[in-house]
Amino acid sequence: MATRKITRREFIVGAAVGTAGAVTFGSGLARAAMMGGGGMMGSGSGTINPPPGGTLKEPPVLDGRAGVISLEACQAPVSINGTTAQLLTYNGIFPGPTITVARGDILRINFKNSLPMNGGTNILGHPRYHTNIHTHGLHVSPQGYADNVMRMFMPGESDYYEYNLTKQPGGTFNFYHPHVHGAVSEQYWGGMVGALIVADETNVLAGITTHTLILKDITISGGVPEPYTSTMEFMHGKEGNTVMVNGQVNPVLSVRPGEVRRLRLLNASNARFYNLSLEGHALQVIGTEGGLLDRPYPLSRILLSPGERLDILVKASATAGTYRLLSLPYARQGMMSSPTITLLTMKCEGAPVKDTIPSVINPGASRVVMNTAMLKKQSLTLSMGQGRGYINGISFQSMTSAAMIHSEVGTYEVWEIVNNSGMDHPFHQHVNPCQVLSITGGDAGYASFLTTAPAWKDVVIIPKWGKVTMLVPVMDYVGDTMFHCHIIEHEDIGMMGVWMIMPPKM
Ligand SMILES: [Cu+2]
């Protein structure tokens, strides 16, 4: 077969189109095979293995402790894998700046919506560029000027947000993104996401070089994020043909043999799941969405669904070489597995060092032990149909036309979430993280980790045709807030409900 040297860009896009296309639409199998995709083609798997790219970059930091932060939602030119595209951004960059704060701070953000005035409506019939900010993972008030997703900014409008972080645990890895129902998918897909880190309250991790890794896929078409054109894209969730870490394709992270690094991983993709594995290395998980764990949990592989975060230590091999951070095949819907994707290349080089992984991380972390039989139970069933998503048979239309649950602040509840569909749904509840009691179905390793470690979660995969029970402490804050699927398209087509947190009964 005649060959010519393909450019790096052609390779990535070609391979990605072939295989990612197969995942959703069953097309492109021949193309993927031609690209040397290898293995399990019938199940839709393949390989996206771009050559190593540039040195890993990380978003600039906005220090929330230094005063008021300014965030501006705006369209801006961003280089995606060598092509300039007009993305939707915070402050003109992708990913958005990383906000850093500490427990006890008051975080103040001046926010301006500078998205285009003439955006019209999207295919769901919602104004395209109405937006706001959701501080995903912050245990703060859902009311007033705090994490109030009922606020809405039209293009040209600006106002402030103010978050009291008195009760927000340190060492948490959170993020911010838009949350105006019906308009989130396109804005999120287009690039509006940034990390939000609350400083550690332990010295155990001080001195370990730490990286923020934001996983995000996108398809660029005609110099812009590929538009949504069909309801099916909302049903499947949109996956991109370019998979990036911090906006880079397969960046290179250089480490010394034997060195310990800390990786904070965020899945900021609309719908793509990552089945993470680092060649030749254990992933020492030290934290989940709601805080640091008691000790490192060594895992060879772990799922990271949209909205989930992981805090991980990696001790680089004593043997110099290159080791790829991979997303291994996983079937989030039906039997179709995603391809194996190289996300990042860890280059282990230079003079060896003798770092050690701390054996204790956060001794205060524990699983809540109580008699759950006496607790109030909430039952939620997720389903899909007729181009909409549903919770308990109701597709979200407005705060008064939605599945609704009532809780009393200061209590614990057990939530049972049933997935009555053939695809996984990452379930997200605002304001209060939970601990997972049981998982029926899905990935055994994921279930085993979350039902044994003292892991606080605000996104949990509800496996297809499966079930999750979780313990939810309803603490500190009253007000109306939300729970929804974090496949962003599913939220926009109604897989969302209203959580009314009431004052304590007298
Ligand atoms: Cu979903």
XYZ file of C-alpha atoms and ligand atoms in Angstrom:
507
model
C 0.000 0.000 0.000
C 1.319 3.384 -0.987
C 2.081 5.579 1.942
C 3.028 9.161 2.481
C 4.100 10.745 5.674
C 0.979 11.996 7.377
C 1.203 15.125 9.396
C 0.574 15.017 13.079
C -2.674 16.928 12.636
C -3.992 14.648 9.904
C -3.191 11.658 12.045
C -5.074 12.871 15.042
C -8.112 14.126 13.229
C -8.270 11.172 10.866
C -7.931 8.592 13.563
C -10.294 10.403 15.844
C -13.026 10.858 13.277
C -12.886 7.203 12.370
C -13.123 5.838 15.841
C -15.097 8.456 17.708
C -17.606 8.417 14.876
C -17.949 4.695 15.324
C -18.753 5.095 18.987
C -21.811 7.182 18.414
C -23.017 6.501 14.950
C -21.495 3.158 13.999
C -19.725 4.696 11.022
C -16.077 5.054 10.168
C -15.003 1.550 11.138
C -13.129 1.012 7.892
C -11.362 4.325 8.282
C -10.361 3.474 11.827
C -9.014 0.112 10.737
C -7.057 1.815 7.963
C -5.480 4.071 10.542
C -4.142 1.005 12.293
C -6.730 1.217 14.999
C -6.248 -2.338 16.142
C -8.495 -4.721 17.960
C -12.153 -5.103 18.810
C -13.354 -3.121 15.833
C -16.664 -4.909 15.865
C -17.413 -3.458 19.272
C -16.549 0.030 18.083
C -13.146 0.205 19.745
C -10.047 1.505 18.086
C -7.003 3.502 18.950
C -6.353 7.211 18.988
C -2.643 7.419 19.582
C -1.308 10.777 18.424
C 2.446 11.354 18.652
C 3.635 13.245 21.745
C 2.847 16.954 21.504
C 4.219 19.997 23.296
C 5.215 20.383 26.922
C 2.202 20.312 29.239
C 0.849 23.781 29.962
C -1.548 24.702 32.723
C -4.148 27.463 32.919
C -3.047 30.701 34.628
C -4.073 31.117 38.258
C -6.529 33.732 39.512
C -5.852 34.100 43.217
C -9.193 34.518 44.969
C -7.406 35.446 48.195
C -5.862 38.526 46.633
C -9.172 40.325 46.072
C -12.093 40.407 43.691
C -11.722 38.162 40.654
C -13.006 39.154 37.236
C -14.497 36.560 34.906
C -15.813 37.465 31.497
C -17.667 35.043 29.250
C -16.603 35.876 25.713
C -15.946 34.413 22.307
C -12.210 34.417 21.582
C -9.672 32.894 19.174
C -7.914 29.877 20.668
C -5.411 27.567 19.026
C -6.721 24.008 19.044
C -4.118 21.550 17.861
C -2.584 24.073 15.496
C -5.840 25.527 14.163
C -7.273 28.782 15.423
C -10.930 28.493 16.354
C -13.414 30.903 17.888
C -14.223 29.238 21.201
C -16.565 30.267 23.973
C -14.295 31.096 26.879
C -13.785 32.655 30.263
C -11.392 35.587 29.954
C -10.495 34.708 26.376
C -8.571 31.542 27.225
C -9.245 27.820 27.190
C -9.421 26.217 29.670
C -10.460 29.195 31.791
C -8.197 30.472 34.568
C -7.781 28.294 37.663
C -9.296 30.041 40.693
C -7.537 29.362 43.997
C -9.046 29.992 47.429
C -8.956 28.572 50.971
C -11.542 27.489 53.520
C -12.933 30.501 55.321
C -12.429 32.913 52.432
C -15.114 35.022 50.868
C -14.679 34.477 47.143
C -15.913 37.447 45.121
C -16.274 37.301 41.368
C -17.256 40.168 39.108
C -18.892 38.441 36.198
C -19.669 39.872 32.792
C -21.478 38.170 29.945
C -19.743 39.409 26.793
C -20.995 36.568 24.609
C -22.381 37.738 21.250
C -25.559 39.801 21.366
C -27.055 38.245 18.268
C -26.821 34.549 19.119
C -30.506 33.826 18.606
C -31.831 30.508 19.881
C -30.304 27.044 19.749
C -32.002 23.953 18.331
C -33.696 23.323 21.679
C -35.314 26.762 21.374
C -33.334 28.372 24.227
C -31.445 31.684 23.930
C -27.948 30.600 22.930
C -25.879 33.075 24.944
C -27.767 33.567 28.182
C -25.335 32.365 30.832
C -24.299 32.330 34.488
C -21.772 30.603 36.786
C -22.144 27.380 38.739
C -19.336 26.686 41.209
C -19.444 22.922 40.898
C -18.367 21.255 44.136
C -18.584 24.191 46.517
C -20.530 23.552 49.715
C -22.032 27.046 49.760
C -25.486 28.615 49.731
C -27.566 27.983 46.590
C -29.312 31.314 47.124
C -28.737 35.015 46.595
C -25.380 35.952 45.086
C -23.786 32.564 45.827
C -24.195 29.322 43.842
C -27.619 30.363 42.605
C -28.131 28.768 39.187
C -31.460 30.545 38.819
C -29.554 33.759 38.104
C -29.174 34.526 34.445
C -27.074 37.059 32.538
C -28.038 38.208 29.077
C -25.241 39.339 26.753
C -23.970 42.710 27.965
C -25.051 42.162 31.579
C -22.698 42.046 34.526
C -22.985 41.608 38.274
C -21.107 39.965 41.102
C -21.069 36.576 42.832
C -20.060 36.102 46.444
C -19.319 32.751 48.064
C -18.747 32.238 51.774
C -16.270 29.360 52.031
C -16.479 28.925 55.796
C -17.765 25.378 55.390
C -15.881 24.374 52.264
C -13.267 21.713 53.066
C -9.705 22.374 52.017
C -7.914 20.130 49.569
C -10.901 20.012 47.220
C -10.727 20.225 43.463
C -13.781 21.951 42.047
C -14.667 23.809 38.873
C -16.945 26.425 37.366
C -19.111 26.361 34.283
C -22.403 27.800 32.957
C -25.759 26.483 34.194
C -28.639 28.114 32.315
C -31.004 25.271 31.442
C -31.200 24.575 27.720
C -28.084 26.600 26.885
C -25.350 24.764 28.788
C -24.351 22.093 26.245
C -23.237 24.493 23.567
C -21.383 26.836 25.934
C -19.659 23.953 27.739
C -18.829 22.200 24.467
C -17.455 25.501 23.177
C -14.949 25.831 26.016
C -16.522 27.486 29.054
C -14.921 25.672 31.974
C -12.235 26.394 34.549
C -10.821 24.782 37.692
C -11.423 26.025 41.239
C -9.018 24.774 43.878
C -9.441 25.083 47.630
C -6.066 24.992 49.362
C -4.979 21.930 51.314
C -5.269 21.928 55.086
C -2.489 19.397 55.490
C 1.264 19.682 55.067
C 1.605 16.073 53.956
C 1.343 17.046 50.306
C 3.389 20.226 50.509
C 6.440 20.055 48.323
C 4.881 17.653 45.809
C 4.758 19.218 42.367
C 1.081 19.380 41.412
C -0.621 19.596 38.037
C -4.168 20.464 37.031
C -5.283 18.274 34.127
C -8.550 19.242 32.430
C -9.785 16.541 30.051
C -11.955 17.862 27.240
C -12.894 16.837 23.738
C -14.110 19.042 20.906
C -14.712 18.983 17.181
C -13.762 22.137 15.308
C -15.689 22.732 12.110
C -15.400 25.876 9.991
C -13.291 27.590 12.651
C -15.844 27.163 15.439
C -16.950 24.350 17.772
C -19.058 22.065 15.601
C -22.693 23.160 16.007
C -25.444 20.935 17.325
C -27.687 19.868 14.476
C -29.896 17.085 15.786
C -31.806 15.866 18.785
C -29.843 12.625 18.519
C -26.706 14.526 19.551
C -28.529 15.479 22.732
C -29.692 11.907 23.303
C -26.197 10.411 22.814
C -24.218 13.325 24.230
C -21.725 15.014 21.941
C -18.197 13.603 21.713
C -15.391 15.396 19.905
C -12.763 14.133 17.487
C -9.977 16.031 19.263
C -9.283 14.898 22.816
C -7.212 17.295 24.876
C -5.550 17.807 28.240
C -5.556 21.522 29.108
C -6.346 22.278 25.476
C -3.361 20.272 24.166
C -3.318 16.980 22.284
C -1.107 14.431 24.031
C 1.087 16.918 25.934
C 4.340 15.750 27.473
C 4.951 15.822 31.211
C 8.591 15.375 32.176
C 9.355 13.741 35.510
C 12.455 12.316 37.141
C 12.711 8.565 37.742
C 11.346 7.861 41.227
C 9.700 11.268 41.568
C 6.213 11.677 43.075
C 3.814 14.058 41.326
C 0.250 15.026 42.155
C -2.300 15.110 39.345
C -5.689 16.740 39.736
C -7.897 15.398 36.981
C -11.203 16.928 35.859
C -13.448 15.462 33.197
C -14.742 18.630 31.536
C -16.124 16.830 28.501
C -19.825 17.067 27.744
C -20.338 13.331 27.376
C -17.067 11.441 26.942
C -16.067 9.048 29.726
C -12.373 8.396 30.456
C -11.250 4.989 31.674
C -7.916 6.125 33.064
C -4.753 4.079 33.248
C -1.070 5.049 33.297
C 1.237 2.542 31.633
C 3.479 0.803 34.133
C 2.191 2.826 37.088
C -0.442 2.647 39.790
C -2.747 5.621 40.186
C -2.613 6.400 43.895
C -5.992 8.044 44.445
C -5.847 10.491 47.366
C -9.003 12.527 46.788
C -12.376 12.715 45.126
C -14.756 15.633 44.524
C -15.544 16.378 48.163
C -12.127 16.049 49.744
C -8.956 14.155 50.484
C -9.008 10.483 51.444
C -7.500 8.950 54.559
C -4.721 7.293 52.574
C -3.695 6.614 48.973
C -5.770 3.957 47.184
C -3.627 2.317 44.481
C -5.686 1.528 41.394
C -4.495 0.293 38.022
C -7.510 1.837 36.279
C -10.397 4.137 37.193
C -13.384 5.651 35.404
C -13.820 9.410 35.246
C -17.226 10.408 33.906
C -18.274 13.959 32.955
C -18.043 16.264 35.965
C -16.044 13.840 38.129
C -12.654 14.767 39.580
C -9.776 12.741 40.956
C -6.764 13.746 43.012
C -3.953 11.304 42.327
C -0.335 10.729 43.267
C 1.966 8.980 40.840
C 5.407 7.718 41.714
C 7.395 7.665 38.505
C 9.133 4.436 37.641
C 12.806 4.052 38.498
C 13.232 3.087 34.863
C 13.572 5.984 32.453
C 11.204 5.878 29.490
C 7.873 7.124 28.250
C 4.612 6.045 29.806
C 1.249 7.005 28.324
C -1.765 8.142 30.315
C -4.513 6.271 28.499
C -8.256 6.174 28.375
C -9.029 2.478 27.881
C -12.119 1.212 26.072
C -15.384 1.568 27.944
C -18.979 1.125 26.814
C -20.952 3.982 28.363
C -23.941 3.208 26.164
C -25.040 -0.145 24.764
C -22.210 -2.468 23.759
C -20.172 0.122 21.854
C -16.785 0.636 23.499
C -14.894 3.889 23.163
C -11.428 3.706 21.596
C -8.151 3.559 23.495
C -6.964 7.167 23.611
C -3.540 8.493 24.529
C -4.236 11.524 26.711
C -0.763 12.505 27.882
C 2.790 11.206 27.716
C 4.807 11.023 30.898
C 8.470 11.217 30.029
C 10.573 9.812 32.816
C 14.105 11.153 32.417
C 17.085 12.708 34.159
C 18.723 11.984 37.482
C 16.714 9.587 39.663
C 15.225 10.744 42.967
C 13.914 8.738 45.908
C 10.508 10.255 46.660
C 7.979 8.316 48.688
C 4.190 8.313 48.563
C 2.900 9.436 51.970
C 1.108 6.593 53.745
C -1.394 8.893 55.452
C -3.109 11.775 53.662
C -6.130 12.989 55.632
C -6.560 11.044 58.884
C -9.887 12.806 59.533
C -11.522 11.236 56.480
C -13.852 8.370 57.309
C -16.952 6.702 56.004
C -20.075 7.858 57.802
C -21.412 4.933 59.772
C -25.040 5.108 60.852
C -28.219 3.096 60.808
C -29.535 4.117 57.412
C -32.782 2.160 57.842
C -34.241 5.033 59.866
C -33.270 7.786 57.448
C -35.549 9.570 55.011
C -35.297 7.969 51.587
C -35.483 9.717 48.223
C -36.147 7.606 45.135
C -35.129 8.937 41.746
C -35.459 7.089 38.438
C -33.591 8.278 35.354
C -34.933 7.546 31.876
C -34.742 8.705 28.266
C -37.255 8.882 25.436
C -38.768 10.998 22.663
C -35.738 13.252 22.567
C -35.988 14.099 26.264
C -34.468 13.021 29.557
C -36.620 12.360 32.607
C -36.364 12.009 36.372
C -39.289 10.151 37.911
C -41.061 10.469 34.568
C -40.846 14.277 34.491
C -38.675 16.200 32.039
C -37.413 19.492 33.494
C -39.088 22.537 31.988
C -38.840 25.096 34.801
C -38.434 25.302 38.566
C -42.139 24.592 38.939
C -42.374 21.944 36.212
C -39.804 19.389 37.278
C -39.192 16.373 39.484
C -39.009 17.787 43.017
C -37.763 16.491 46.336
C -37.863 18.084 49.769
C -35.190 17.742 52.435
C -34.715 19.176 55.894
C -31.396 20.865 56.548
C -29.288 19.232 59.264
C -30.407 15.688 58.424
C -28.998 12.689 56.592
C -30.891 11.018 53.767
C -30.497 7.915 51.634
C -30.986 8.507 47.938
C -31.713 5.555 45.705
C -31.084 6.379 42.071
C -32.272 3.896 39.478
C -31.119 4.020 35.863
C -33.927 2.843 33.634
C -31.982 3.278 30.399
C -29.269 1.586 28.351
C -26.637 4.227 28.984
C -24.681 5.355 32.028
C -25.694 8.674 33.585
C -23.241 10.606 35.796
C -25.587 11.943 38.489
C -24.665 15.304 40.043
C -26.237 16.970 43.057
C -25.405 20.546 43.988
C -24.337 21.920 47.409
C -23.916 18.676 49.423
C -21.518 15.863 48.468
C -22.487 12.268 49.277
C -20.893 8.949 50.134
C -21.786 5.932 48.031
C -23.403 3.044 49.916
C -23.911 0.594 47.067
C -23.676 0.301 43.311
C -25.530 -2.321 41.296
C -24.182 -2.933 37.802
C -21.451 -1.164 35.904
C -17.713 -1.236 36.489
C -16.687 -3.441 39.434
C -13.507 -1.497 40.214
C -15.362 1.821 40.369
C -17.998 0.322 42.668
C -15.444 -1.333 44.909
C -13.450 1.871 45.368
C -16.449 4.107 46.075
C -18.096 1.704 48.504
C -14.984 1.178 50.614
C -13.005 4.442 50.569
C -14.194 7.484 52.576
C -14.837 9.259 49.293
C -17.073 12.336 49.120
C -18.720 12.608 45.727
C -20.835 15.105 43.856
C -20.937 13.111 40.621
C -21.567 9.359 40.655
C -22.017 7.102 37.643
C -25.417 5.400 37.708
C -24.699 2.351 35.511
C -27.026 1.497 32.630
C -29.975 -0.550 33.956
C -28.253 -0.283 37.359
C -28.753 1.425 40.691
C -26.826 3.477 43.239
C -27.672 4.203 46.845
C -25.925 7.076 48.522
C -25.831 8.757 51.896
C -26.516 12.484 51.575
C -25.839 14.801 54.518
C -28.115 17.808 53.976
C -26.072 20.375 55.841
C -25.801 24.087 56.535
C -27.718 25.643 53.635
C -31.396 25.998 52.764
C -32.867 26.967 49.424
C -33.815 25.485 46.084
C -31.061 23.781 44.171
C -30.624 21.077 41.541
C -29.696 17.498 40.777
C -29.170 16.323 37.222
C -27.281 14.155 34.803
C -23.824 15.586 34.032
C -23.870 14.461 30.442
C -24.521 18.099 29.733
C -26.876 17.430 26.838
C -29.060 15.315 29.121
C -29.393 18.182 31.552
C -30.467 20.454 28.690
C -33.132 17.979 27.523
C -34.607 17.696 30.963
C -32.809 15.067 33.069
C -32.791 17.482 35.987
C -34.852 17.995 39.112
C -35.319 20.546 41.881
C -34.006 19.903 45.377
C -35.839 22.029 47.939
C -33.851 22.212 51.154
C -36.079 23.470 53.960
C -35.268 24.974 57.376
C -35.298 22.559 60.322
C -38.724 21.640 61.700
C -39.378 23.261 65.069
Cu -27.451 11.302 31.324
